[in-house]
Amino acid sequence: MNLRVVMLGDIVGTPGRQAVAQQLPVIRERYRPHLVMANAENASNGTGLTPSHYRKLKDAGVDGVTLGDHVYKKVQIVSVLEQESDIARPANLPTQAAGKRWFRLKPAEANLPTVYVVTVLGRIFMGTPANDPFATVEQVLTELPERDPVVVVEIHAEATSEKIAMGRYFDGRVSAVLGSHTHVPTADARILPGGTAYITDLGMSGPHDSVLGREVGAVVKQMTTAMPVPFDVAQGDPRVNGVVIDIDARTRKAVHIERIELPADRNKPPFVLGAGSSDSSGPDNDE
Ligand SMILES: [Fe+2]
Ligand SMILES: [Fe+2]
């Protein structure tokens, strides 16, 4: 029997949260996943995740939540990181950083294996000082309470080379290595030779009429003038991006991976007609 998991790329702002809330029932119906995970490091006004938005994503049907370099941008999330069992910080932050280094999700079907999820930050072109992501995942693998677990590794990194190297290094030892952080989906979803599902970047679940989720004009102005400009979250063309993966429950090897990209309909709930162009005017930007 196969275990089917969906992993969604970085949820960006109100449009990203609304797109996920609207499209998750479609994903559940179309793909029938046993578990859905999502990176939510940009979910609250473009950086970080508030406790309220964490709960809304859970209510929308996200089973497990990962974060990236923006993990602590909404510092209120620390209590959630310390209390909840389905969310973790990047594992290769300093030892004393708040939050768990991995979490586990048990599918409702009793005969399917638990999935262990660990996110690590890359070190190339990344601003956050982080420990060796390769050695960190090695260490986490020795800590897991099962001998032959299903493990999904998220490599939250800028450089394609670092992400591909992570995939190759752990090929055959984990069920999936999935890239995030660039917000641009890549066309290289595949099963590596050892049986690990891999993609260099999941892409973003957010407004695609944008520069990585931010308003085009603001980013272009900053880049063409070198002057500081506030980067508001964009609104147009909200899409959900991610992958669906089938894992053989017996061998723990991945047998299938495919990209999913679902455009949201801004004329249907939970989108609010006439909402302003700034993320801060969104209907549930409540923290
Ligand atoms: Fe991100
Ligand atoms: Fe990031």
Tab-separated table of C-alpha atoms and ligand atoms in Angstrom:
chain	number	residue	atom	x	y	z
A	1	MET	CA	0.000	0.000	0.000
A	2	ASN	CA	1.176	3.493	-0.768
A	3	LEU	CA	1.225	6.439	1.564
A	4	ARG	CA	0.316	9.632	-0.273
A	5	VAL	CA	1.556	12.969	1.048
A	6	VAL	CA	1.154	16.482	-0.289
A	7	MET	CA	3.692	19.187	0.474
A	8	LEU	CA	2.885	22.811	-0.401
A	9	GLY	CA	5.466	25.517	-1.003
A	10	ASP	CA	5.808	28.735	0.980
A	11	ILE	CA	2.388	30.238	1.779
A	12	VAL	CA	2.633	34.006	1.201
A	13	GLY	CA	0.340	36.489	2.944
A	14	THR	CA	-3.432	36.699	2.954
A	15	PRO	CA	-3.780	35.665	-0.726
A	16	GLY	CA	-1.644	32.589	-0.044
A	17	ARG	CA	-3.652	31.567	3.018
A	18	GLN	CA	-6.924	32.151	1.167
A	19	ALA	CA	-5.730	30.185	-1.874
A	20	VAL	CA	-4.725	27.257	0.357
A	21	ALA	CA	-8.043	27.365	2.247
A	22	GLN	CA	-9.979	27.425	-1.022
A	23	GLN	CA	-7.966	24.801	-2.868
A	24	LEU	CA	-7.262	22.257	-0.114
A	25	PRO	CA	-10.702	20.647	-0.499
A	26	VAL	CA	-9.944	20.352	-4.233
A	27	ILE	CA	-6.572	18.753	-3.427
A	28	ARG	CA	-8.196	16.370	-0.914
A	29	GLU	CA	-10.846	15.367	-3.471
A	30	ARG	CA	-8.560	15.069	-6.488
A	31	TYR	CA	-5.492	13.446	-4.938
A	32	ARG	CA	-6.848	11.847	-1.747
A	33	PRO	CA	-3.651	12.437	0.264
A	34	HIS	CA	-3.233	10.822	3.678
A	35	LEU	CA	-1.292	13.850	4.938
A	36	VAL	CA	-0.838	17.469	3.850
A	37	MET	CA	2.133	19.576	4.910
A	38	ALA	CA	2.899	23.192	4.047
A	39	ASN	CA	5.691	25.681	4.564
A	40	ALA	CA	4.138	28.746	6.187
A	41	GLU	CA	7.202	30.950	6.760
A	42	ASN	CA	5.639	33.846	4.771
A	43	ALA	CA	2.009	33.314	5.743
A	44	SER	CA	1.533	36.382	7.968
A	45	ASN	CA	1.864	39.618	5.989
A	46	GLY	CA	4.694	38.064	3.972
A	47	THR	CA	7.100	37.173	6.779
A	48	GLY	CA	6.636	34.790	9.660
A	49	LEU	CA	3.549	33.043	11.014
A	50	THR	CA	1.243	34.220	13.801
A	51	PRO	CA	-0.456	31.734	16.160
A	52	SER	CA	-3.830	32.791	14.727
A	53	HIS	CA	-2.769	32.071	11.167
A	54	TYR	CA	-1.195	28.764	12.252
A	55	ARG	CA	-4.605	27.743	13.647
A	56	LYS	CA	-6.410	28.883	10.509
A	57	LEU	CA	-4.111	26.790	8.344
A	58	LYS	CA	-4.769	23.815	10.607
A	59	ASP	CA	-8.525	24.440	10.371
A	60	ALA	CA	-8.184	24.617	6.581
A	61	GLY	CA	-6.780	21.081	6.589
A	62	VAL	CA	-3.006	21.448	6.785
A	63	ASP	CA	-1.766	18.565	8.964
A	64	GLY	CA	1.806	19.737	9.532
A	65	VAL	CA	3.529	23.130	9.258
A	66	THR	CA	7.161	23.875	8.419
A	67	LEU	CA	9.042	27.178	8.522
A	68	GLY	CA	12.226	28.612	7.045
A	69	ASP	CA	14.593	31.517	7.547
A	70	HIS	CA	11.605	33.719	8.542
A	71	VAL	CA	10.709	31.359	11.398
A	72	TYR	CA	10.813	33.959	14.198
A	73	LYS	CA	9.686	37.087	12.289
A	74	LYS	CA	6.380	36.923	14.211
A	75	VAL	CA	7.870	36.137	17.599
A	76	GLN	CA	4.476	35.168	19.047
A	77	ILE	CA	4.905	31.856	17.190
A	78	VAL	CA	7.433	30.712	19.813
A	79	SER	CA	4.693	29.456	22.161
A	80	VAL	CA	3.162	27.450	19.284
A	81	LEU	CA	6.578	26.045	18.372
A	82	GLU	CA	7.061	24.942	21.967
A	83	GLN	CA	3.580	23.505	22.560
A	84	GLU	CA	2.264	22.008	19.332
A	85	SER	CA	3.342	18.620	17.973
A	86	ASP	CA	2.821	19.330	14.258
A	87	ILE	CA	5.177	22.262	13.653
A	88	ALA	CA	8.951	22.596	13.797
A	89	ARG	CA	11.655	25.192	13.316
A	90	PRO	CA	14.573	24.607	10.924
A	91	ALA	CA	16.691	21.904	12.561
A	92	ASN	CA	20.089	23.475	11.902
A	93	LEU	CA	19.530	26.692	13.854
A	94	PRO	CA	21.550	27.095	17.085
A	95	THR	CA	20.873	24.419	19.709
A	96	GLN	CA	19.069	26.845	22.007
A	97	ALA	CA	16.714	28.211	19.326
A	98	ALA	CA	13.055	27.827	20.366
A	99	GLY	CA	11.057	24.972	18.906
A	100	LYS	CA	11.428	21.357	17.881
A	101	ARG	CA	13.882	20.149	15.221
A	102	TRP	CA	11.429	17.690	13.667
A	103	PHE	CA	7.856	16.538	14.032
A	104	ARG	CA	5.851	13.464	13.176
A	105	LEU	CA	2.431	12.971	11.635
A	106	LYS	CA	0.390	9.791	11.971
A	107	PRO	CA	-2.035	9.100	9.134
A	108	ALA	CA	-5.617	8.312	10.157
A	109	GLU	CA	-5.283	4.885	8.504
A	110	ALA	CA	-3.794	2.616	11.184
A	111	ASN	CA	-1.858	0.471	8.715
A	112	LEU	CA	0.107	3.388	7.281
A	113	PRO	CA	3.446	4.487	8.729
A	114	THR	CA	4.155	7.669	10.661
A	115	VAL	CA	5.858	10.401	8.631
A	116	TYR	CA	8.763	12.284	10.183
A	117	VAL	CA	9.379	15.796	8.847
A	118	VAL	CA	12.601	17.791	9.185
A	119	THR	CA	13.466	21.145	7.607
A	120	VAL	CA	17.010	22.481	7.262
A	121	LEU	CA	18.265	25.818	5.979
A	122	GLY	CA	20.853	26.018	3.241
A	123	ARG	CA	24.058	27.976	3.802
A	124	ILE	CA	24.822	29.295	0.293
A	125	PHE	CA	23.501	32.834	-0.359
A	126	MET	CA	21.462	32.653	2.863
A	127	GLY	CA	21.527	35.361	5.540
A	128	THR	CA	20.735	33.162	8.515
A	129	PRO	CA	23.761	31.607	10.236
A	130	ALA	CA	23.006	27.899	10.217
A	131	ASN	CA	24.826	24.687	11.012
A	132	ASP	CA	25.754	22.134	8.353
A	133	PRO	CA	22.399	20.955	6.909
A	134	PHE	CA	23.853	17.597	5.808
A	135	ALA	CA	25.272	16.776	9.252
A	136	THR	CA	22.103	18.059	10.935
A	137	VAL	CA	19.846	15.711	8.978
A	138	GLU	CA	22.295	12.858	9.685
A	139	GLN	CA	21.996	13.659	13.391
A	140	VAL	CA	18.203	13.880	13.287
A	141	LEU	CA	18.029	10.476	11.556
A	142	THR	CA	19.869	8.935	14.514
A	143	GLU	CA	17.431	10.587	16.981
A	144	LEU	CA	14.156	9.348	15.483
A	145	PRO	CA	12.395	6.796	17.675
A	146	GLU	CA	11.820	4.338	14.825
A	147	ARG	CA	14.419	2.154	13.171
A	148	ASP	CA	13.219	2.424	9.574
A	149	PRO	CA	11.009	5.502	9.440
A	150	VAL	CA	9.419	7.414	6.572
A	151	VAL	CA	11.292	10.721	6.529
A	152	VAL	CA	10.540	13.839	4.487
A	153	VAL	CA	13.407	16.337	4.396
A	154	GLU	CA	12.749	19.937	3.365
A	155	ILE	CA	15.834	21.858	2.232
A	156	HIS	CA	14.971	25.534	2.531
A	157	ALA	CA	17.700	27.100	0.464
A	158	GLU	CA	18.590	29.544	-2.287
A	159	ALA	CA	21.188	27.587	-4.286
A	160	THR	CA	19.957	24.860	-6.641
A	161	SER	CA	23.312	23.079	-6.272
A	162	GLU	CA	22.996	22.796	-2.493
A	163	LYS	CA	19.475	21.406	-2.793
A	164	ILE	CA	20.400	18.845	-5.465
A	165	ALA	CA	23.409	17.796	-3.367
A	166	MET	CA	21.097	17.255	-0.365
A	167	GLY	CA	18.840	15.101	-2.513
A	168	ARG	CA	21.746	13.038	-3.762
A	169	TYR	CA	23.383	12.708	-0.343
A	170	PHE	CA	20.226	11.332	1.279
A	171	ASP	CA	18.975	9.409	-1.771
A	172	GLY	CA	17.772	5.998	-0.641
A	173	ARG	CA	17.890	6.932	3.055
A	174	VAL	CA	14.839	9.203	3.235
A	175	SER	CA	11.575	9.095	1.302
A	176	ALA	CA	11.726	12.650	-0.027
A	177	VAL	CA	13.997	15.691	-0.234
A	178	LEU	CA	11.944	18.751	-1.170
A	179	GLY	CA	13.298	22.236	-1.827
A	180	SER	CA	11.652	25.475	-0.743
A	181	HIS	CA	12.498	29.181	-0.204
A	182	THR	CA	12.949	30.521	-3.766
A	183	HIS	CA	9.164	30.719	-4.363
A	184	VAL	CA	9.760	29.628	-7.983
A	185	PRO	CA	8.733	26.043	-8.789
A	186	THR	CA	11.257	23.952	-10.671
A	187	ALA	CA	10.591	21.441	-13.459
A	188	ASP	CA	12.761	18.658	-12.022
A	189	ALA	CA	10.380	16.599	-9.869
A	190	ARG	CA	11.708	13.041	-10.053
A	191	ILE	CA	12.492	9.854	-8.189
A	192	LEU	CA	16.251	9.705	-7.621
A	193	PRO	CA	18.059	6.388	-8.320
A	194	GLY	CA	17.889	5.236	-4.692
A	195	GLY	CA	14.133	5.819	-4.397
A	196	THR	CA	13.943	9.316	-2.918
A	197	ALA	CA	11.377	11.753	-4.302
A	198	TYR	CA	13.032	15.055	-5.147
A	199	ILE	CA	12.267	18.564	-6.389
A	200	THR	CA	14.563	21.591	-6.237
A	201	ASP	CA	11.739	23.975	-5.350
A	202	LEU	CA	8.077	23.477	-4.549
A	203	GLY	CA	7.247	27.039	-5.590
A	204	MET	CA	5.022	29.412	-3.665
A	205	SER	CA	1.431	29.251	-2.552
A	206	GLY	CA	0.621	32.917	-2.969
A	207	PRO	CA	0.053	35.746	-5.441
A	208	HIS	CA	1.910	34.977	-8.679
A	209	ASP	CA	1.294	38.408	-10.238
A	210	SER	CA	4.259	39.581	-8.192
A	211	VAL	CA	7.980	39.304	-7.594
A	212	LEU	CA	8.183	36.267	-5.296
A	213	GLY	CA	4.881	37.316	-3.706
A	214	ARG	CA	5.629	41.049	-3.332
A	215	GLU	CA	4.173	43.934	-5.362
A	216	VAL	CA	5.988	44.248	-8.689
A	217	GLY	CA	6.250	48.062	-8.661
A	218	ALA	CA	7.807	48.195	-5.214
A	219	VAL	CA	10.463	45.597	-5.965
A	220	VAL	CA	11.304	47.135	-9.347
A	221	LYS	CA	11.547	50.584	-7.759
A	222	GLN	CA	13.912	49.338	-5.075
A	223	MET	CA	16.053	47.534	-7.631
A	224	THR	CA	16.197	50.473	-10.034
A	225	THR	CA	16.803	53.207	-7.440
A	226	ALA	CA	18.633	51.376	-4.619
A	227	MET	CA	16.303	53.254	-2.254
A	228	PRO	CA	14.382	51.431	0.490
A	229	VAL	CA	10.779	50.739	-0.500
A	230	PRO	CA	8.209	48.833	1.596
A	231	PHE	CA	7.463	45.505	-0.065
A	232	ASP	CA	3.730	44.923	0.324
A	233	VAL	CA	2.345	41.487	-0.399
A	234	ALA	CA	0.843	41.375	-3.903
A	235	GLN	CA	-2.719	40.221	-4.577
A	236	GLY	CA	-3.042	39.013	-8.164
A	237	ASP	CA	-3.177	35.463	-9.521
A	238	PRO	CA	-3.069	33.511	-6.254
A	239	ARG	CA	-1.930	29.933	-6.834
A	240	VAL	CA	-1.172	26.898	-4.732
A	241	ASN	CA	2.068	25.139	-5.607
A	242	GLY	CA	3.482	21.898	-4.285
A	243	VAL	CA	3.937	18.210	-4.939
A	244	VAL	CA	2.074	14.993	-4.332
A	245	ILE	CA	4.249	11.992	-3.468
A	246	ASP	CA	3.465	8.286	-3.222
A	247	ILE	CA	5.641	6.306	-0.815
A	248	ASP	CA	5.620	2.503	-0.644
A	249	ALA	CA	4.563	1.869	2.959
A	250	ARG	CA	6.663	-1.317	3.132
A	251	THR	CA	9.960	-0.268	1.524
A	252	ARG	CA	9.750	3.461	2.475
A	253	LYS	CA	10.856	4.271	-1.088
A	254	ALA	CA	9.033	6.908	-3.104
A	255	VAL	CA	7.368	5.537	-6.221
A	256	HIS	CA	5.822	8.702	-7.672
A	257	ILE	CA	6.126	12.465	-7.463
A	258	GLU	CA	4.260	15.078	-9.452
A	259	ARG	CA	3.936	18.838	-9.251
A	260	ILE	CA	0.623	20.408	-8.474
A	261	GLU	CA	-0.295	23.975	-9.339
A	262	LEU	CA	-3.843	25.093	-8.674
A	263	PRO	CA	-4.994	28.644	-9.484
A	264	ALA	CA	-7.422	30.033	-6.921
A	265	ASP	CA	-10.648	31.805	-7.879
A	266	ARG	CA	-10.613	35.297	-6.359
A	267	ASN	CA	-14.347	35.644	-6.999
A	268	LYS	CA	-15.168	32.840	-4.569
A	269	PRO	CA	-14.742	32.531	-0.789
A	270	PRO	CA	-12.695	32.965	1.258
A	271	PHE	CA	-11.561	35.809	-1.026
A	272	VAL	CA	-13.380	39.053	-0.307
A	273	LEU	CA	-14.479	41.135	-3.279
A	274	GLY	CA	-13.220	44.687	-3.140
A	275	ALA	CA	-10.424	43.954	-0.680
A	276	GLY	CA	-7.641	46.513	-0.952
A	277	SER	CA	-4.370	46.024	-2.720
A	278	SER	CA	-2.273	45.789	0.429
A	279	ASP	CA	-1.976	42.629	2.481
A	280	SER	CA	-2.582	44.614	5.656
A	281	SER	CA	-6.113	45.359	4.438
A	282	GLY	CA	-6.867	41.677	4.006
A	283	PRO	CA	-9.860	40.328	5.873
A	284	ASP	CA	-8.039	38.224	8.424
A	285	ASN	CA	-4.781	39.990	8.958
A	286	ASP	CA	-5.666	40.007	12.599
A	287	GLU	CA	-2.322	39.926	14.379
B	1	FE	FE	9.657	31.805	1.645
B	2	FE	FE	12.744	31.449	3.089
